[in-house]
Amino acid sequence: MKHCLFLLALALIYTAVPAQKFDKLANTPPMGWNSWNKFACNISEKIIMEMADAMVSSGMQKAGYEYIVIDDCWQVSRDENGEIVIDKNRFPSGMKYLADYIHSKGLKFGIYSCAGTKTCQGRPGGLGHEYQDARTYASWGVDYLKYDWCNTTTLDAKSTYSTMRDALYTAGRPVVFSLCEWGESKPWKWAKEVGHLWRTTDDIVDRWDAMIAILDKERELASFSGPGGWNDPDMLEIGNGGMTTEEYKTHFSLWCMLAAPLMAGNNLQNISPENKEILTNTDLIALDQDPLGKQGFCFRDNGDYEIWIKELANNEKAACLLNRSDEEKRVQVDFTVLLKSSDDYWVPDPYELEDYKVLDLWEHKEMILKESTLFITMPPHSVKVYRFLKMQ
Ligand code: GLA
């Protein structure tokens, strides 16, 4: 009996160790770049290397972006042993070479596959090859896996994604596991034990209305997101040309308020100064990456004018005013109300405005408040983002 217990304990330790290794990989929302939004299937080794170079030279790495992720279309078939075959025309030096190059820049390497028989672009999927693929990814030096949900017919999402998670654990290399099943089986309810982030919605489109439609779906999900497991409202479209600079500022601000993973999706080589300023706004990024890890909530909904609040560590807060309308708006803001706002009625209120500095995170200045209230004019589709910074 004692012998059996000892063996059981050993088995538990053995299975627990790899899992622990994966625990601290996403204490804050992952940040990086992914090829899909800009390049779709027109990817190559050259493009990925150029993006890694540009991630460093643009200052994005310094601002916190870390992962370079190749999305769909890098794979063409499986060989006679079932091993995945890379598109050699597009990636002539292979994935290990690319991973080494990306690592040499101090960045991390991500790849894409799919839980079904085929990826969304009809390339070979992972179904039935999970352990084999996980070993291959580990041998290449993969640090991040985005796992899609096309061609899965009647599969159960939780158990299918769990199989891939177990395969990754067994392969032993720590990998951020990004679940991409578009919110269909309400992954926010189960995915925290399986992966580090889960898509909540269909694919983003580079248009104002599509971006705002995603925001609306995040409202009910705030309580499910947190350190180690994040709601993923999809990748960023900043710089891809479908929205105005004002709208891209709004897109970025909202994703930071949501504590969303920040995966840039543009061509980093020819990024405009305006878009660079948006993507590298470290005051906004600090909201996204705040260690408390709380997703922001909609505190006031006045139709086309909303106020979003994000609680931060150290009893700090951020407030985002959002003008959703196509017209300029003049709004009255009461900073005491914003500071004291809460999604929980019963928490004792530790907030007094005189203990805080109020920072405007797009103007990069401290607000000098003669009174607690202020009138602000907001252009169409714009935001104002404030941080209540606790004075020591
Ligand atoms: C799905 C995903 C996208 C992208 C494409 C690639 O649509 O949701 O993010 O990965 O597949 O085919």
Coordinates of C-alpha atoms and ligand atoms in Angstrom, one line a residue:
M1 CA 0.0 0.0 0.0
K2 CA 2.8 2.4 1.0
H3 CA 4.6 1.5 -2.1
C4 CA 1.5 2.3 -4.2
L5 CA 1.1 5.7 -2.5
F6 CA 4.7 6.5 -3.2
L7 CA 4.2 5.7 -6.8
L8 CA 1.1 7.7 -7.0
A9 CA 2.9 10.7 -5.4
L10 CA 5.7 10.3 -7.9
A11 CA 3.2 10.2 -10.8
L12 CA 1.5 13.4 -9.5
I13 CA 4.8 15.2 -9.2
Y14 CA 5.8 14.1 -12.6
T15 CA 2.6 15.4 -14.2
A16 CA 2.5 18.6 -12.2
V17 CA 6.0 19.8 -13.0
P18 CA 5.6 20.5 -16.7
A19 CA 2.2 22.2 -16.0
Q20 CA 3.9 24.6 -13.5
K21 CA 6.4 25.7 -16.1
F22 CA 3.6 27.1 -18.2
D23 CA 1.9 28.9 -15.3
K24 CA 3.7 32.2 -15.3
L25 CA 3.9 32.7 -19.0
A26 CA 1.1 35.2 -19.3
N27 CA 0.8 37.0 -16.0
T28 CA 0.0 40.0 -18.1
P29 CA -1.6 39.9 -21.6
P30 CA 0.8 38.7 -24.2
M31 CA 2.2 41.4 -26.6
G32 CA 3.6 40.8 -30.1
W33 CA 3.0 40.8 -33.8
N34 CA 1.1 38.3 -36.0
S35 CA 1.2 38.0 -39.8
W36 CA -2.5 37.4 -40.5
N37 CA -4.2 40.9 -40.5
K38 CA -1.7 42.4 -43.0
F39 CA -0.2 39.5 -45.0
A40 CA -2.7 36.7 -44.8
C41 CA -1.2 33.8 -46.8
N42 CA 1.4 36.0 -48.5
I43 CA 4.1 35.3 -45.9
S44 CA 7.7 34.3 -46.2
E45 CA 10.8 33.8 -44.2
K46 CA 12.0 37.2 -45.6
I47 CA 8.9 39.0 -44.4
I48 CA 9.0 37.4 -40.9
M49 CA 12.7 38.3 -40.5
E50 CA 12.0 41.9 -41.7
M51 CA 9.2 42.2 -39.2
A52 CA 11.5 40.9 -36.4
D53 CA 14.1 43.5 -37.4
A54 CA 11.5 46.2 -37.5
M55 CA 10.0 45.2 -34.2
V56 CA 13.4 46.2 -32.7
S57 CA 14.2 49.2 -34.8
S58 CA 10.7 50.8 -34.5
G59 CA 10.9 50.8 -30.7
M60 CA 8.1 48.3 -30.3
Q61 CA 10.3 45.7 -28.6
K62 CA 11.3 48.4 -26.1
A63 CA 7.6 49.3 -25.5
G64 CA 7.0 45.6 -24.5
Y65 CA 6.1 43.7 -27.7
E66 CA 7.7 40.3 -27.6
Y67 CA 6.2 37.6 -29.8
I68 CA 6.6 37.3 -33.6
V69 CA 3.8 34.9 -34.6
I70 CA 3.5 33.3 -38.1
D71 CA -0.2 32.7 -38.8
D72 CA -1.8 30.3 -41.3
C73 CA -0.2 29.1 -44.6
W74 CA 3.4 28.2 -43.5
Q75 CA 2.6 24.4 -43.9
V76 CA 1.8 22.4 -47.1
S77 CA 1.4 18.7 -46.3
R78 CA 2.5 15.8 -44.1
D79 CA 5.2 13.4 -45.0
E80 CA 4.9 9.6 -44.9
N81 CA 5.6 9.6 -41.1
G82 CA 2.9 12.2 -40.5
E83 CA 5.4 15.0 -39.9
I84 CA 4.3 18.4 -40.9
V85 CA 5.9 19.8 -44.0
I86 CA 6.9 23.4 -44.3
D87 CA 6.3 25.4 -47.5
K88 CA 10.0 25.3 -48.7
N89 CA 9.4 28.0 -51.3
R90 CA 8.4 30.5 -48.7
F91 CA 10.5 29.3 -45.8
P92 CA 13.6 27.8 -47.5
S93 CA 15.8 27.8 -44.3
G94 CA 13.2 26.1 -42.1
M95 CA 11.5 27.0 -38.9
K96 CA 14.5 26.3 -36.5
Y97 CA 16.5 28.8 -38.5
L98 CA 13.8 31.4 -38.2
A99 CA 13.2 30.7 -34.5
D100 CA 17.0 31.1 -33.9
Y101 CA 17.0 34.4 -35.8
I102 CA 14.0 35.7 -33.8
H103 CA 15.5 34.6 -30.5
S104 CA 18.8 36.3 -31.4
K105 CA 16.9 39.6 -31.4
G106 CA 15.7 39.0 -27.9
L107 CA 12.2 38.2 -29.2
K108 CA 10.0 35.1 -29.0
F109 CA 8.7 32.9 -31.8
G110 CA 5.1 31.9 -32.3
I111 CA 3.4 29.6 -34.8
Y112 CA -0.2 28.7 -35.9
S113 CA -2.0 25.5 -36.3
C114 CA -5.6 24.3 -36.1
A115 CA -7.5 21.8 -33.9
G116 CA -9.3 20.3 -36.9
T117 CA -8.3 18.2 -39.9
K118 CA -7.4 21.3 -41.9
T119 CA -6.5 24.9 -41.0
C120 CA -8.9 27.7 -42.0
Q121 CA -6.9 28.0 -45.3
G122 CA -7.1 24.3 -46.0
R123 CA -3.6 23.5 -44.9
P124 CA -3.0 20.3 -42.8
G125 CA -4.5 20.7 -39.3
G126 CA -3.3 19.2 -36.0
L127 CA -6.1 16.6 -35.3
G128 CA -4.5 13.3 -34.5
H129 CA -1.0 14.7 -34.7
E130 CA -1.0 16.7 -31.5
Y131 CA 1.9 15.0 -29.7
Q132 CA 3.9 14.7 -32.8
D133 CA 3.4 18.4 -33.7
A134 CA 4.1 19.5 -30.1
R135 CA 7.5 17.7 -30.2
T136 CA 8.3 19.3 -33.6
Y137 CA 7.4 22.8 -32.3
A138 CA 9.6 22.2 -29.2
S139 CA 12.5 21.1 -31.4
W140 CA 12.1 24.3 -33.5
G141 CA 12.1 26.5 -30.4
V142 CA 8.4 27.6 -30.6
D143 CA 7.3 29.8 -27.6
Y144 CA 3.7 30.6 -28.6
L145 CA 1.0 28.5 -30.4
K146 CA -2.2 30.0 -31.8
Y147 CA -4.6 27.1 -32.3
D148 CA -7.6 27.6 -34.6
W149 CA -11.0 25.9 -34.8
C150 CA -11.8 25.3 -38.5
N151 CA -12.8 21.9 -39.8
T152 CA -13.5 20.4 -36.3
T153 CA -17.1 19.3 -37.2
T154 CA -18.6 17.8 -34.0
L155 CA -15.4 17.9 -31.8
D156 CA -15.8 19.1 -28.2
A157 CA -13.7 22.3 -27.8
K158 CA -12.6 21.8 -24.2
S159 CA -11.4 18.2 -24.6
T160 CA -9.8 18.9 -28.0
Y161 CA -7.9 21.9 -26.8
S162 CA -7.0 20.0 -23.6
T163 CA -5.3 17.3 -25.8
M164 CA -3.1 19.9 -27.4
R165 CA -2.3 21.4 -24.0
D166 CA -1.3 18.0 -22.7
A167 CA 0.9 17.4 -25.8
L168 CA 2.6 20.7 -25.2
Y169 CA 3.2 19.9 -21.5
T170 CA 4.6 16.5 -22.6
A171 CA 6.9 18.1 -25.1
G172 CA 8.2 20.1 -22.2
R173 CA 9.0 23.5 -23.8
P174 CA 7.0 26.3 -22.2
V175 CA 4.6 27.6 -24.8
V176 CA 1.9 30.3 -24.5
F177 CA -1.2 28.6 -25.7
S178 CA -3.6 30.8 -27.6
L179 CA -7.1 29.3 -28.2
C180 CA -8.9 30.6 -31.3
E181 CA -12.4 29.1 -31.4
W182 CA -14.1 32.5 -31.7
G183 CA -16.1 32.3 -28.5
E184 CA -18.4 29.6 -29.8
S185 CA -18.3 27.3 -26.8
K186 CA -18.0 30.2 -24.3
P187 CA -14.3 29.4 -23.6
W188 CA -14.1 32.1 -20.9
K189 CA -15.9 29.6 -18.7
W190 CA -13.4 26.7 -19.2
A191 CA -10.3 27.8 -21.0
K192 CA -8.3 29.1 -18.0
E193 CA -7.1 25.6 -17.2
V194 CA -6.3 24.9 -20.8
G195 CA -4.6 28.0 -22.3
H196 CA -3.4 31.5 -21.7
L197 CA -5.8 33.4 -23.9
W198 CA -9.0 32.6 -25.8
R199 CA -10.7 34.4 -28.6
T200 CA -14.1 35.7 -27.6
T201 CA -15.5 36.8 -31.0
D202 CA -15.2 36.3 -34.8
D203 CA -12.3 37.8 -36.7
I204 CA -11.8 41.6 -36.5
V205 CA -12.2 43.6 -39.6
D206 CA -10.2 46.9 -40.2
R207 CA -13.4 49.1 -39.9
W208 CA -14.7 51.2 -37.1
D209 CA -18.1 49.5 -36.8
A210 CA -16.5 46.0 -36.7
M211 CA -14.1 47.0 -34.0
I212 CA -16.9 48.6 -31.9
A213 CA -19.0 45.5 -32.4
I214 CA -16.3 43.5 -30.7
L215 CA -16.1 45.9 -27.8
D216 CA -19.8 45.4 -27.2
K217 CA -19.4 41.7 -26.9
E218 CA -16.6 42.1 -24.2
R219 CA -19.0 43.8 -21.8
E220 CA -20.3 40.7 -20.1
L221 CA -16.9 38.9 -20.0
A222 CA -14.8 41.1 -17.7
S223 CA -14.9 38.8 -14.7
F224 CA -13.5 35.9 -16.6
S225 CA -10.2 37.5 -17.6
G226 CA -7.1 37.8 -15.3
P227 CA -3.5 36.9 -14.8
G228 CA -2.7 33.7 -16.6
G229 CA -5.9 33.6 -18.7
W230 CA -7.1 36.4 -20.9
N231 CA -10.2 37.2 -23.0
D232 CA -8.9 37.9 -26.5
P233 CA -10.9 40.3 -28.6
D234 CA -8.6 39.6 -31.6
M235 CA -5.5 41.3 -33.0
L236 CA -4.9 44.9 -33.6
E237 CA -5.6 46.6 -37.0
I238 CA -3.7 49.8 -36.3
G239 CA -1.7 50.8 -39.4
N240 CA -3.7 48.7 -41.9
G241 CA -5.5 51.6 -43.4
G242 CA -9.2 51.0 -42.8
M243 CA -9.7 53.5 -39.9
T244 CA -8.6 57.1 -39.2
T245 CA -5.8 57.9 -36.8
E246 CA -8.5 59.0 -34.3
E247 CA -10.2 55.7 -34.6
Y248 CA -7.0 53.7 -34.3
K249 CA -6.3 55.7 -31.1
T250 CA -9.7 54.6 -29.9
H251 CA -9.1 51.0 -30.9
F252 CA -5.8 50.9 -29.0
S253 CA -7.2 52.6 -25.9
L254 CA -10.1 50.2 -25.7
W255 CA -8.0 47.1 -26.1
C256 CA -5.7 48.4 -23.3
M257 CA -8.8 49.1 -21.1
L258 CA -9.9 45.5 -21.8
A259 CA -6.5 44.1 -20.8
A260 CA -6.5 42.5 -24.2
P261 CA -3.5 40.7 -25.7
L262 CA -1.8 43.3 -27.8
M263 CA -0.8 41.6 -31.1
A264 CA 0.0 44.2 -33.7
G265 CA -1.2 43.2 -37.2
N266 CA 0.4 45.8 -39.5
N267 CA 3.5 46.0 -41.7
L268 CA 6.1 47.1 -39.1
Q269 CA 8.5 48.2 -41.8
N270 CA 6.7 51.2 -43.1
I271 CA 4.8 52.2 -40.0
S272 CA 3.7 55.9 -40.0
P273 CA 4.8 58.2 -37.2
E274 CA 1.2 58.5 -36.0
N275 CA 0.6 54.8 -35.9
K276 CA 4.0 54.2 -34.2
E277 CA 3.0 56.8 -31.6
I278 CA -0.2 54.8 -31.0
L279 CA 1.4 51.3 -30.8
T280 CA 4.2 52.5 -28.5
N281 CA 2.2 54.7 -26.1
T282 CA 3.7 53.2 -23.0
D283 CA 1.2 55.0 -20.7
L284 CA -1.6 53.1 -22.4
I285 CA 0.4 49.9 -22.5
A286 CA 1.0 50.2 -18.8
L287 CA -2.8 50.1 -18.3
D288 CA -3.0 46.9 -20.4
Q289 CA -0.1 45.3 -18.5
D290 CA -1.1 46.4 -15.1
P291 CA -0.3 43.6 -12.6
L292 CA -3.7 43.5 -11.1
G293 CA -4.9 42.1 -14.4
K294 CA -8.5 43.4 -14.3
Q295 CA -10.4 43.9 -17.5
G296 CA -12.2 47.3 -17.7
F297 CA -15.9 47.5 -17.4
C298 CA -18.5 49.9 -18.9
F299 CA -19.5 52.2 -16.0
R300 CA -21.8 54.5 -17.9
D301 CA -23.7 53.8 -21.1
N302 CA -25.3 56.9 -22.5
G303 CA -25.9 55.4 -25.9
D304 CA -23.3 56.9 -28.1
Y305 CA -21.2 58.1 -25.2
E306 CA -19.7 55.6 -22.8
I307 CA -17.3 55.7 -19.8
W308 CA -15.1 52.7 -19.2
I309 CA -13.2 52.1 -16.0
K310 CA -10.2 49.9 -15.3
E311 CA -9.1 49.1 -11.8
L312 CA -5.3 49.1 -11.4
A313 CA -2.9 47.9 -8.8
N314 CA -2.2 50.2 -5.8
N315 CA -5.8 51.4 -5.7
E316 CA -5.2 53.3 -9.0
K317 CA -7.7 53.6 -11.8
A318 CA -8.0 54.4 -15.4
A319 CA -11.0 56.0 -17.1
C320 CA -11.8 56.0 -20.8
L321 CA -14.4 58.4 -22.2
L322 CA -15.7 57.1 -25.6
N323 CA -17.5 59.1 -28.1
R324 CA -19.1 56.5 -30.4
S325 CA -21.1 58.9 -32.4
D326 CA -20.3 60.4 -35.8
E327 CA -20.7 63.9 -34.3
E328 CA -18.4 66.0 -32.1
K329 CA -19.6 65.8 -28.5
R330 CA -19.3 68.2 -25.5
V331 CA -19.4 66.2 -22.3
Q332 CA -19.2 67.1 -18.6
V333 CA -16.8 65.0 -16.6
D334 CA -16.7 64.7 -12.9
F335 CA -13.3 63.2 -11.9
T336 CA -14.5 62.4 -8.3
V337 CA -17.3 60.2 -9.8
L338 CA -14.8 58.6 -12.1
L339 CA -12.4 57.9 -9.3
K340 CA -15.0 56.4 -7.0
S341 CA -16.7 54.4 -9.7
S342 CA -16.9 50.7 -9.1
D343 CA -18.5 47.6 -10.5
D344 CA -18.9 46.3 -7.0
Y345 CA -21.3 48.1 -4.7
W346 CA -20.0 46.7 -1.5
V347 CA -16.3 47.5 -1.6
P348 CA -15.4 50.2 0.9
D349 CA -14.3 53.2 -0.9
P350 CA -10.6 54.2 -0.4
Y351 CA -10.6 56.9 -3.1
E352 CA -10.2 60.6 -2.5
L353 CA -9.3 62.9 -5.4
E354 CA -6.7 64.9 -3.5
D355 CA -4.6 61.7 -3.1
Y356 CA -4.2 61.4 -6.8
K357 CA -2.7 63.0 -9.8
V358 CA -4.9 62.9 -12.9
L359 CA -2.9 62.2 -16.1
D360 CA -4.2 62.5 -19.6
L361 CA -2.5 59.6 -21.4
W362 CA -2.8 60.8 -25.0
E363 CA -1.9 64.5 -24.2
H364 CA 0.9 63.2 -21.9
K365 CA 0.2 65.8 -19.3
E366 CA -1.1 66.2 -15.8
M367 CA -4.6 67.7 -15.5
I368 CA -4.7 70.8 -13.3
L369 CA -8.1 70.5 -11.8
K370 CA -9.5 73.7 -10.2
E371 CA -12.8 71.8 -9.7
S372 CA -13.7 68.2 -9.8
T373 CA -15.8 68.7 -13.0
L374 CA -14.7 69.8 -16.5
F375 CA -16.3 70.2 -19.9
I376 CA -14.5 68.4 -22.7
T377 CA -15.1 68.5 -26.4
M378 CA -14.6 65.2 -28.1
P379 CA -14.2 64.6 -31.9
P380 CA -16.3 61.8 -33.5
H381 CA -15.1 58.3 -32.7
S382 CA -12.6 59.6 -30.2
V383 CA -11.5 58.8 -26.6
K384 CA -10.0 60.5 -23.7
V385 CA -8.0 58.3 -21.3
Y386 CA -7.1 59.3 -17.8
R387 CA -5.1 57.6 -15.2
F388 CA -5.6 58.3 -11.5
L389 CA -2.0 58.0 -10.2
K390 CA -1.7 57.7 -6.4
M391 CA 0.6 60.3 -4.9
Q392 CA 3.1 58.7 -2.5
Ligands
GLA1 C1 -9.3 32.2 -38.5 C2 -8.7 33.0 -37.4 C3 -7.9 34.1 -37.9 C4 -6.7 33.6 -38.7 C5 -7.3 32.8 -39.9 C6 -6.2 32.1 -40.7 O1 -10.2 32.9 -39.2 O2 -9.7 33.4 -36.5 O3 -7.4 34.9 -36.8 O4 -5.8 32.9 -38.0 O5 -8.2 31.8 -39.4 O6 -6.7 31.2 -41.7

